[in-house]
mmCIF file with all atom_site columns, C-alpha atoms in Angstrom:
data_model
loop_
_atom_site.group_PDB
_atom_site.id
_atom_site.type_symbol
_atom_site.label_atom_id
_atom_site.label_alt_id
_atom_site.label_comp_id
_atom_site.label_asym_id
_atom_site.label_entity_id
_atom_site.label_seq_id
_atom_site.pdbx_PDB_ins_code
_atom_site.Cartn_x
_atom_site.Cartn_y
_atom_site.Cartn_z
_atom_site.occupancy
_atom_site.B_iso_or_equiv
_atom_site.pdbx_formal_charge
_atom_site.auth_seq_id
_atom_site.auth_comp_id
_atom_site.auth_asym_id
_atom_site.auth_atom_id
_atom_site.pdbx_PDB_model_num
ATOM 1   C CA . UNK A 1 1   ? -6.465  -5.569  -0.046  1.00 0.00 ? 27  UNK A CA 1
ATOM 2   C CA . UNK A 1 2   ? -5.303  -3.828  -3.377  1.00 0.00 ? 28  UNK A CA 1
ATOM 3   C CA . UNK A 1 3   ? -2.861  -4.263  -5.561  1.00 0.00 ? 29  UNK A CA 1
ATOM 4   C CA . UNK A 1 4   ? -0.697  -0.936  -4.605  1.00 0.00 ? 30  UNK A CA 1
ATOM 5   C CA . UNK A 1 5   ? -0.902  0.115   -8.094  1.00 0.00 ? 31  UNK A CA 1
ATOM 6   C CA . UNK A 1 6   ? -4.575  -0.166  -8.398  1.00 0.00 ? 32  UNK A CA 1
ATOM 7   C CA . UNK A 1 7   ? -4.513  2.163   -5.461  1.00 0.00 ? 33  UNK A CA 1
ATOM 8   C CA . UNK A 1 8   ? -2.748  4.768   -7.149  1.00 0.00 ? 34  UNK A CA 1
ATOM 9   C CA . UNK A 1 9   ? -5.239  4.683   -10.384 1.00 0.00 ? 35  UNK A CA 1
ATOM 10  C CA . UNK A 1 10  ? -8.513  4.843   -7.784  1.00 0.00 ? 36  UNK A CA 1
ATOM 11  C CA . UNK A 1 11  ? -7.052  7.744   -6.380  1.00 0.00 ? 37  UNK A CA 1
ATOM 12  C CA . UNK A 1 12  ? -6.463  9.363   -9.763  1.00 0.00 ? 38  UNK A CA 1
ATOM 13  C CA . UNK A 1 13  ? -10.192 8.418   -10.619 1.00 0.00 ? 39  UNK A CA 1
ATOM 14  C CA . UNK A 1 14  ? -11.546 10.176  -7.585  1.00 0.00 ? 40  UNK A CA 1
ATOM 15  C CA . UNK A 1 15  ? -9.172  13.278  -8.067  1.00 0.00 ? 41  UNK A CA 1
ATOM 16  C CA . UNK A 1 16  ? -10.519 13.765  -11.450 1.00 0.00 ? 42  UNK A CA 1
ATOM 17  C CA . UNK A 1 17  ? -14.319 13.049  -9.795  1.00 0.00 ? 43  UNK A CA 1
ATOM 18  C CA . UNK A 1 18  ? -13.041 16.092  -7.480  1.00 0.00 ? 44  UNK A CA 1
ATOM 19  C CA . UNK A 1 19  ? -11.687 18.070  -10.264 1.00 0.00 ? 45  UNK A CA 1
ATOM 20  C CA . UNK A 1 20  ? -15.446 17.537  -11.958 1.00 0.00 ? 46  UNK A CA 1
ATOM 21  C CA . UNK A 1 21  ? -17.217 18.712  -8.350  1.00 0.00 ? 47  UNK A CA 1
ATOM 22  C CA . UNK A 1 22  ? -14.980 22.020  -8.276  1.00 0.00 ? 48  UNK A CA 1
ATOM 23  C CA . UNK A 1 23  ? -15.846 22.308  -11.941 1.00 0.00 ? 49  UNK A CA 1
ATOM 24  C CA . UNK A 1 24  ? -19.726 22.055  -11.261 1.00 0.00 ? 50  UNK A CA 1
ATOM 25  C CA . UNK A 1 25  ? -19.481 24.357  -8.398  1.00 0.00 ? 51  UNK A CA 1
ATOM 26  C CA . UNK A 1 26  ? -19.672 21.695  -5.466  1.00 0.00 ? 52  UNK A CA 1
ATOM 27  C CA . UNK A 1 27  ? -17.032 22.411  -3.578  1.00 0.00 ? 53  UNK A CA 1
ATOM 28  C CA . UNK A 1 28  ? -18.393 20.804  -0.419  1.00 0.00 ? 54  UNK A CA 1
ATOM 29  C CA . UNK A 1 29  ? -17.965 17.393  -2.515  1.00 0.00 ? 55  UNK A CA 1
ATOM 30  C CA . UNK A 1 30  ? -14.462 18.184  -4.314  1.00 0.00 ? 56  UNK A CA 1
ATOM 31  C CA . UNK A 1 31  ? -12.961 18.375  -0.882  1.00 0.00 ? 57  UNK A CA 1
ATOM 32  C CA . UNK A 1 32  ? -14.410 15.648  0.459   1.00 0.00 ? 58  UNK A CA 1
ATOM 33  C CA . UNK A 1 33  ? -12.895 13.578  -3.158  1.00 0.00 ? 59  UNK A CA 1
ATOM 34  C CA . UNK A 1 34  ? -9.954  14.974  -2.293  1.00 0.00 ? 60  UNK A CA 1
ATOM 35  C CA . UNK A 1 35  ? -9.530  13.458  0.778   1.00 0.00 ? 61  UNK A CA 1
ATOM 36  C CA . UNK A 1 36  ? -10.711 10.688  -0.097  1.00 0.00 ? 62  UNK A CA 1
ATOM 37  C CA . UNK A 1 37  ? -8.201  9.898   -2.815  1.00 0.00 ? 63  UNK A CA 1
ATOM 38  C CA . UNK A 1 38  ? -5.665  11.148  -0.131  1.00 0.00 ? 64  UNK A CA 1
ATOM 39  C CA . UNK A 1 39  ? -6.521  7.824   1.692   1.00 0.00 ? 65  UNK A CA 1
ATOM 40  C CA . UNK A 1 40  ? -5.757  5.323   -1.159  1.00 0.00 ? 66  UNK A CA 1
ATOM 41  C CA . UNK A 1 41  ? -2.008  7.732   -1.303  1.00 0.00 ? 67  UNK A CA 1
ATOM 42  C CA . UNK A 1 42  ? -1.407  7.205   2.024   1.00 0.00 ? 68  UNK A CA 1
ATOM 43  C CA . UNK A 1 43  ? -2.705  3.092   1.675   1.00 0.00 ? 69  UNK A CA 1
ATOM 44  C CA . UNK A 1 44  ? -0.658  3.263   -1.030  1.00 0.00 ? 70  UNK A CA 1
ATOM 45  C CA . UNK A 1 45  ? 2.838   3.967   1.397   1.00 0.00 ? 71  UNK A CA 1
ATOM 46  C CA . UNK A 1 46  ? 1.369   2.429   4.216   1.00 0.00 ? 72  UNK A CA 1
ATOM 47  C CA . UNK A 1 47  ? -0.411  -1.362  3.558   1.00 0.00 ? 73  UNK A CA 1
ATOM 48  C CA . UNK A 1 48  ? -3.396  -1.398  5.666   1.00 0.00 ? 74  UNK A CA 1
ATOM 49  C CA . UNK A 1 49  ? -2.498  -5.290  6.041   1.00 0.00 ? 75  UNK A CA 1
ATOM 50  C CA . UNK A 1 50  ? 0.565   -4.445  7.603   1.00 0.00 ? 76  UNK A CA 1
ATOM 51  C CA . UNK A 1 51  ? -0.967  -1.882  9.824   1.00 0.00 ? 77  UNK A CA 1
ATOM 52  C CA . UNK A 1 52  ? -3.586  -4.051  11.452  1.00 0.00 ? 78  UNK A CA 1
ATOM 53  C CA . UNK A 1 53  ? -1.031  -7.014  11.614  1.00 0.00 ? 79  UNK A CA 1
ATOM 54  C CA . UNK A 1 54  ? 1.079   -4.280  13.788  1.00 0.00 ? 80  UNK A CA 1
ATOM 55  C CA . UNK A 1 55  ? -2.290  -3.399  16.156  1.00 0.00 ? 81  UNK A CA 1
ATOM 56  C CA . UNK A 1 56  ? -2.735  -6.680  16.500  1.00 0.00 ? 82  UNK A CA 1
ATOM 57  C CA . UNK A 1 57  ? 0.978   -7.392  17.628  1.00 0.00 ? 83  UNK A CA 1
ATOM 58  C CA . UNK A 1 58  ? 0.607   -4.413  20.083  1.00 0.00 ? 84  UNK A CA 1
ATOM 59  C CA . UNK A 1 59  ? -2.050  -6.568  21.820  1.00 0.00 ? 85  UNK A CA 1
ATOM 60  C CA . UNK A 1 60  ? 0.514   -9.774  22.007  1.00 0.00 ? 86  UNK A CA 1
ATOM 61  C CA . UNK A 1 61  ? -1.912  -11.505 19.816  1.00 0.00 ? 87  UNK A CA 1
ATOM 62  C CA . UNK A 1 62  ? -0.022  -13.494 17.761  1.00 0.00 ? 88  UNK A CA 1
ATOM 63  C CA . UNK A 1 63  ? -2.253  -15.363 15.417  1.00 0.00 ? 89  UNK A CA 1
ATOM 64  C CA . UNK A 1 64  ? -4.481  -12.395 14.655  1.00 0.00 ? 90  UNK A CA 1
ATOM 65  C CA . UNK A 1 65  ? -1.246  -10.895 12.990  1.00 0.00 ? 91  UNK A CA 1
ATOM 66  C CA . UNK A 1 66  ? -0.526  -14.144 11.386  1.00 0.00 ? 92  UNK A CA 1
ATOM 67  C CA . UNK A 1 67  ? -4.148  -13.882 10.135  1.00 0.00 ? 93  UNK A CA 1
ATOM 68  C CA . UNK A 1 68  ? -3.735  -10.209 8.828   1.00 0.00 ? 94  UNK A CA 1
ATOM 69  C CA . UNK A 1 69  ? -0.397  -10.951 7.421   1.00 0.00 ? 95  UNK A CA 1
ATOM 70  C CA . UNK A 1 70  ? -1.567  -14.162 5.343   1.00 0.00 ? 96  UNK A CA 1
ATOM 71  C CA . UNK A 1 71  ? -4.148  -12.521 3.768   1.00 0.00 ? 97  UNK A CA 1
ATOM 72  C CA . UNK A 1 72  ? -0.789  -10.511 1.583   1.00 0.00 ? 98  UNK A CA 1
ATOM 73  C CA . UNK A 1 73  ? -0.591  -13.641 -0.908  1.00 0.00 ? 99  UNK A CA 1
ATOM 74  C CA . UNK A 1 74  ? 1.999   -12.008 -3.528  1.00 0.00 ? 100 UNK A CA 1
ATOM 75  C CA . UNK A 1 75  ? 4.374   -9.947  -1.421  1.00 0.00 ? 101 UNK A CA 1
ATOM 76  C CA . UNK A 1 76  ? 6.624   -8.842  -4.146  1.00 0.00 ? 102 UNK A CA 1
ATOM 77  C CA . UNK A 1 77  ? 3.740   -7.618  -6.169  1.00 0.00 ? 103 UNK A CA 1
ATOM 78  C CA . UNK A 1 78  ? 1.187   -6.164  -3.690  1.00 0.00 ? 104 UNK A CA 1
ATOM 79  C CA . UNK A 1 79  ? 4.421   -4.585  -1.688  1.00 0.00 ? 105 UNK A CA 1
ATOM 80  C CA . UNK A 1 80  ? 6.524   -1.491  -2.155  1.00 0.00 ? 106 UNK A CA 1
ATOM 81  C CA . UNK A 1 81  ? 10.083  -2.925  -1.191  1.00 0.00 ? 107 UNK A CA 1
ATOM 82  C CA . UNK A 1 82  ? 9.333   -0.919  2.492   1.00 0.00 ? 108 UNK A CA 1
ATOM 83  C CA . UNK A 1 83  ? 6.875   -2.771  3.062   1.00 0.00 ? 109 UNK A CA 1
ATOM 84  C CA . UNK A 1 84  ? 8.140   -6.070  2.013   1.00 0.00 ? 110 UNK A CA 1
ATOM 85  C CA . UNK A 1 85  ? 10.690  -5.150  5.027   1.00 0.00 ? 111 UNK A CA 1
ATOM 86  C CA . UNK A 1 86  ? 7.859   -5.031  7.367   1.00 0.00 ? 112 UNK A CA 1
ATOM 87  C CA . UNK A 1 87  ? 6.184   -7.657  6.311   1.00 0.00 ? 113 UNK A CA 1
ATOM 88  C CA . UNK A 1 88  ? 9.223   -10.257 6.565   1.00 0.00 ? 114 UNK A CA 1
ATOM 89  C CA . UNK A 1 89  ? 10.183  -8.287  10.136  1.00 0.00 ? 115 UNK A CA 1
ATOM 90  C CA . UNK A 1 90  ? 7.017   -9.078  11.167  1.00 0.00 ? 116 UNK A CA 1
ATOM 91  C CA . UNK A 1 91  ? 6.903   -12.586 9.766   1.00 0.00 ? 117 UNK A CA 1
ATOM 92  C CA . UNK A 1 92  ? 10.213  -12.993 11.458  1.00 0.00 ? 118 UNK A CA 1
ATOM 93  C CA . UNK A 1 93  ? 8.957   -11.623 15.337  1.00 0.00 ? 119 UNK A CA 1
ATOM 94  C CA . UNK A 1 94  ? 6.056   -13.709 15.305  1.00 0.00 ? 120 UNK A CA 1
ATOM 95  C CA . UNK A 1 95  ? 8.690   -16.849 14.305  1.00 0.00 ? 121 UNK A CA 1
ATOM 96  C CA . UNK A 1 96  ? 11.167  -15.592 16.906  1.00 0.00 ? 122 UNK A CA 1
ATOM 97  C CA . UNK A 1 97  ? 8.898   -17.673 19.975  1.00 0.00 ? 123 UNK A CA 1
ATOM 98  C CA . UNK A 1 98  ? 8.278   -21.135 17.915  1.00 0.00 ? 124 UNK A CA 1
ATOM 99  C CA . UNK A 1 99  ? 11.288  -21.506 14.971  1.00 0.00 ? 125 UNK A CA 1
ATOM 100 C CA . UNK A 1 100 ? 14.267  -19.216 15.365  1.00 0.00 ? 126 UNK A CA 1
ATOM 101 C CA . UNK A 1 101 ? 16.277  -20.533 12.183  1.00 0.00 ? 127 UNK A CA 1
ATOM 102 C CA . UNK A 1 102 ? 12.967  -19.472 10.053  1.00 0.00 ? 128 UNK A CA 1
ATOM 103 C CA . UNK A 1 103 ? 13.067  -16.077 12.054  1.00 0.00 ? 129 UNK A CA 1
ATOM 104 C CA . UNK A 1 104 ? 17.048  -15.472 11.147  1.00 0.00 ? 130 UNK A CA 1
ATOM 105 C CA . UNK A 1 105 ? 16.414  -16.148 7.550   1.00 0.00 ? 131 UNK A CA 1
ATOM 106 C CA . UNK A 1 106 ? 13.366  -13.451 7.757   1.00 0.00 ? 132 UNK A CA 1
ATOM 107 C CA . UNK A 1 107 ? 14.846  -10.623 9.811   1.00 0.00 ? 133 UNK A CA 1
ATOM 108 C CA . UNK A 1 108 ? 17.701  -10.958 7.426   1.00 0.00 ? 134 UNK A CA 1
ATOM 109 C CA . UNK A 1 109 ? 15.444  -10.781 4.525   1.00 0.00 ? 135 UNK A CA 1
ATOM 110 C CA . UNK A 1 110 ? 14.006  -7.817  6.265   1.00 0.00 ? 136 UNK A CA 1
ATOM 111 C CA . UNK A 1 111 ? 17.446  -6.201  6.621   1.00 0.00 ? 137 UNK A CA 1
ATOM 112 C CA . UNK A 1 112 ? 17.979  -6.355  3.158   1.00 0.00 ? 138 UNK A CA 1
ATOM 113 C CA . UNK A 1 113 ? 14.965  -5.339  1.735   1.00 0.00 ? 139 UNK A CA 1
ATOM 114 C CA . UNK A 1 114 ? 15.012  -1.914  4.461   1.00 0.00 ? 140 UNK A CA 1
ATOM 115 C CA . UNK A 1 115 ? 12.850  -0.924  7.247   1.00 0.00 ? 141 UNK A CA 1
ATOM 116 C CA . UNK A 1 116 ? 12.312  2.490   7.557   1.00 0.00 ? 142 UNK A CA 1
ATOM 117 C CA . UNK A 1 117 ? 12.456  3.338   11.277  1.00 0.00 ? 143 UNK A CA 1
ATOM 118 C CA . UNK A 1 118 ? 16.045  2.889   13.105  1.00 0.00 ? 144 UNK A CA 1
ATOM 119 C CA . UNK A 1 119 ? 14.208  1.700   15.955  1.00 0.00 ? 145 UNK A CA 1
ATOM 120 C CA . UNK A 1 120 ? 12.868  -1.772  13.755  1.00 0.00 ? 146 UNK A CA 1
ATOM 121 C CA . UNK A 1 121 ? 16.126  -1.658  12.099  1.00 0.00 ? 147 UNK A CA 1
ATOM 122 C CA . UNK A 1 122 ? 17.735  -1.732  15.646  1.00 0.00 ? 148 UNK A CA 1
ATOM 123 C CA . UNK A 1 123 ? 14.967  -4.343  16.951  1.00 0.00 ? 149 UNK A CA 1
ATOM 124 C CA . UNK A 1 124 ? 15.877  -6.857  13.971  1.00 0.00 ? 150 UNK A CA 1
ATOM 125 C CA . UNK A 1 125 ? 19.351  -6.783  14.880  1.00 0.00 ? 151 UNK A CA 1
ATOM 126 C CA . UNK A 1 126 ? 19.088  -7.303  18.038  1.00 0.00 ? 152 UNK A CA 1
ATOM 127 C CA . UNK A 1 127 ? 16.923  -10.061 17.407  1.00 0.00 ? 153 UNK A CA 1
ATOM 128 C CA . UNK A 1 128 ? 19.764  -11.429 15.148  1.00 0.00 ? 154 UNK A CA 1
ATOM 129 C CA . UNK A 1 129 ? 21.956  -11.484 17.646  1.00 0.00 ? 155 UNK A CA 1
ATOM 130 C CA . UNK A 1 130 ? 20.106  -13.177 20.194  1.00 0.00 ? 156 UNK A CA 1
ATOM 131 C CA . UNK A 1 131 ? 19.512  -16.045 17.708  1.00 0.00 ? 157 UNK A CA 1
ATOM 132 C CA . UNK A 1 132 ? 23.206  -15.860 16.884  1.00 0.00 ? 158 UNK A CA 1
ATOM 133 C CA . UNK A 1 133 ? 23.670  -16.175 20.598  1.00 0.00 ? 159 UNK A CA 1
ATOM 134 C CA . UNK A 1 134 ? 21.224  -19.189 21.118  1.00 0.00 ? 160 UNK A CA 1
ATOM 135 C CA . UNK A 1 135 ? 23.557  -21.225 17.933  1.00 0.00 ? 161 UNK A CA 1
ATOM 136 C CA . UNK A 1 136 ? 26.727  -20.258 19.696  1.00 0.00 ? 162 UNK A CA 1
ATOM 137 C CA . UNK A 1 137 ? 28.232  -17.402 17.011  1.00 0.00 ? 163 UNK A CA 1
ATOM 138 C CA . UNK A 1 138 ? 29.585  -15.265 19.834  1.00 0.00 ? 164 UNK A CA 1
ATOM 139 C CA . UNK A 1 139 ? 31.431  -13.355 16.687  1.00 0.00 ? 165 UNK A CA 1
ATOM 140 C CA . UNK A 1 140 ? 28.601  -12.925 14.590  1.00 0.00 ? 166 UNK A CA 1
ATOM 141 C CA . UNK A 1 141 ? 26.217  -12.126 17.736  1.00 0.00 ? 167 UNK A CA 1
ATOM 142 C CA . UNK A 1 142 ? 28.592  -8.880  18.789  1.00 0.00 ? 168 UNK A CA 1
ATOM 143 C CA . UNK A 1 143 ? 28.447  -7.962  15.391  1.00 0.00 ? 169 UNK A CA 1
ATOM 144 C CA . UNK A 1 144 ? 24.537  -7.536  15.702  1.00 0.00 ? 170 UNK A CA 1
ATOM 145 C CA . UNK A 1 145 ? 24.852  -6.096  19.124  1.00 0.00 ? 171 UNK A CA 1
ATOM 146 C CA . UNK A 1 146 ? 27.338  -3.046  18.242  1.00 0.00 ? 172 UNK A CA 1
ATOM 147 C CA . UNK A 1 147 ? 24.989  -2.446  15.569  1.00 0.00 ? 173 UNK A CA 1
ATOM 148 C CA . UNK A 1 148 ? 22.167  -2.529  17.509  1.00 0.00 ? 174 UNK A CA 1
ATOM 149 C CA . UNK A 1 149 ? 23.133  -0.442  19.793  1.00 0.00 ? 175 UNK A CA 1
ATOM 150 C CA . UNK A 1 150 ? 24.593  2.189   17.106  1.00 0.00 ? 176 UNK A CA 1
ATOM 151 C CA . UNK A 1 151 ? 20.846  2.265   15.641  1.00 0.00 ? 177 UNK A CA 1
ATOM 152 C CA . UNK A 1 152 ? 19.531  2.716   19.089  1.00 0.00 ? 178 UNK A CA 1
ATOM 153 C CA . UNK A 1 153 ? 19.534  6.176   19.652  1.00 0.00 ? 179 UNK A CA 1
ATOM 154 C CA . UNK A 1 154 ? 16.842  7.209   22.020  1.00 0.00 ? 180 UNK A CA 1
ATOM 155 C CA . UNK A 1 155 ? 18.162  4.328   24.235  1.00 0.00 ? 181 UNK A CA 1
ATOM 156 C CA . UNK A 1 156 ? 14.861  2.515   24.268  1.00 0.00 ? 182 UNK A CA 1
ATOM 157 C CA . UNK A 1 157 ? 16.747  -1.125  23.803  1.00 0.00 ? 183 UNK A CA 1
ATOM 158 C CA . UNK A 1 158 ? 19.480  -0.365  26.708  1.00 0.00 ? 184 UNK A CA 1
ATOM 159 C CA . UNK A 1 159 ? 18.559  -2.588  28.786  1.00 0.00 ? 185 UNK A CA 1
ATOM 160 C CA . UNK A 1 160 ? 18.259  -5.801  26.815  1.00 0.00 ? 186 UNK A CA 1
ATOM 161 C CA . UNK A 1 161 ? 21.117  -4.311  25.083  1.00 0.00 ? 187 UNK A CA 1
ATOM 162 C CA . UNK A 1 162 ? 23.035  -4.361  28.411  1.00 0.00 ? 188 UNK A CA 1
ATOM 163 C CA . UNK A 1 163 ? 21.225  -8.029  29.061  1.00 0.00 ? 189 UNK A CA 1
ATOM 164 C CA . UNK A 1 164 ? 22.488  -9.435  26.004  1.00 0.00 ? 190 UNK A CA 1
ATOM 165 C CA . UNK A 1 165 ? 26.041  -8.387  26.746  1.00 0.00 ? 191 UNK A CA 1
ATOM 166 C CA . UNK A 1 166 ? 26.152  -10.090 30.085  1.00 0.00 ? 192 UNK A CA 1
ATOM 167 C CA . UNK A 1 167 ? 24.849  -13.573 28.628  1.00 0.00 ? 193 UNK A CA 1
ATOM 168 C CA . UNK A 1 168 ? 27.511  -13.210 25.987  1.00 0.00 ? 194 UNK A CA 1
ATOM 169 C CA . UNK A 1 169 ? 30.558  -13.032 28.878  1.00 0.00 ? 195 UNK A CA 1
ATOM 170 C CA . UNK A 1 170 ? 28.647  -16.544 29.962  1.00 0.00 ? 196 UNK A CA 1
ATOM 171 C CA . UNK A 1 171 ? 29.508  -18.503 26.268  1.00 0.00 ? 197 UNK A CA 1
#
């Protein structure tokens, strides 16, 4: 909704209105600023955007993430590079069911930019290497897969891991 450095300068704003409350004795009202401007910090790490585009992709509803995701119109700008990640591995999963050469170009885009959690990281990959499967790179598909699987560590992928690995003795 913000520009992520406007968030940072409303949440200096409201610390100083907090600072002022302490100051005039209202301490009831300083903490309440405080947390307050705690909620434009943590907006500031985490883009609301983002987070609603992931609720909505919890609920397999496709276009309401597309919805929640267009509404970013300057990624680069509005973005820490994080969250630029996210936001092309998101763009990239809701691709993967209608244009998979669209979705490669994104998850790679993602890659490079970073996603914080190995699990994504892991997910991405894996995604990668079923698209690599689909345009017959067998090399570069393996490549994804050992990768995957090296970022997988609470085994939560093992199965389509495992699936994968059969369909690639099959090209």
């Amino acid at each position: 909704m913000f520009n992520k450095n406007i968030k940072l300068v409303l949440a200096g704003i409201i610390l100083l209105v907090s600072i002022w409350q302490f100051y005039l004795g209202n301490i009831g009202n300083g903490i309440m600023y405080i947390l307050l401007a705690g909620i434009f910090v943590f907006l500031y790490f985490k883009n609301e955007m983002i987070l609603l585009a992931f609720l909505r992709l919890r609920k397999q509803d496709f276009p309401g993430a597309k919805k929640w995701l267009d509404k970013i119109k300057n990624p680069e700008a509005a973005l820490t590079q994080k969250q630029q990640g996210y936001y092309w591995y998101l763009h990239g999963l809701m691709l993967s069911q209608t244009n998979i050469t669209k979705a490669e170009k994104y998850f790679k885009k993602a890659i490079k930019l970073g996603l914080a959690m190995d699990q994504d990281l892991a997910m991405a990959k894996l995604n990668l290497a079923g698209i690599a499967m689909t345009k017959r790179r067998k090399r570069e598909a393996q490549i994804y897969l050992t990768e995957a699987k090296k970022l997988d560590k609470h085994g939560m992928m093992k199965e389509q891991i495992q699936m994968m690995k059969q369909q690639m003795k099959k090209i």
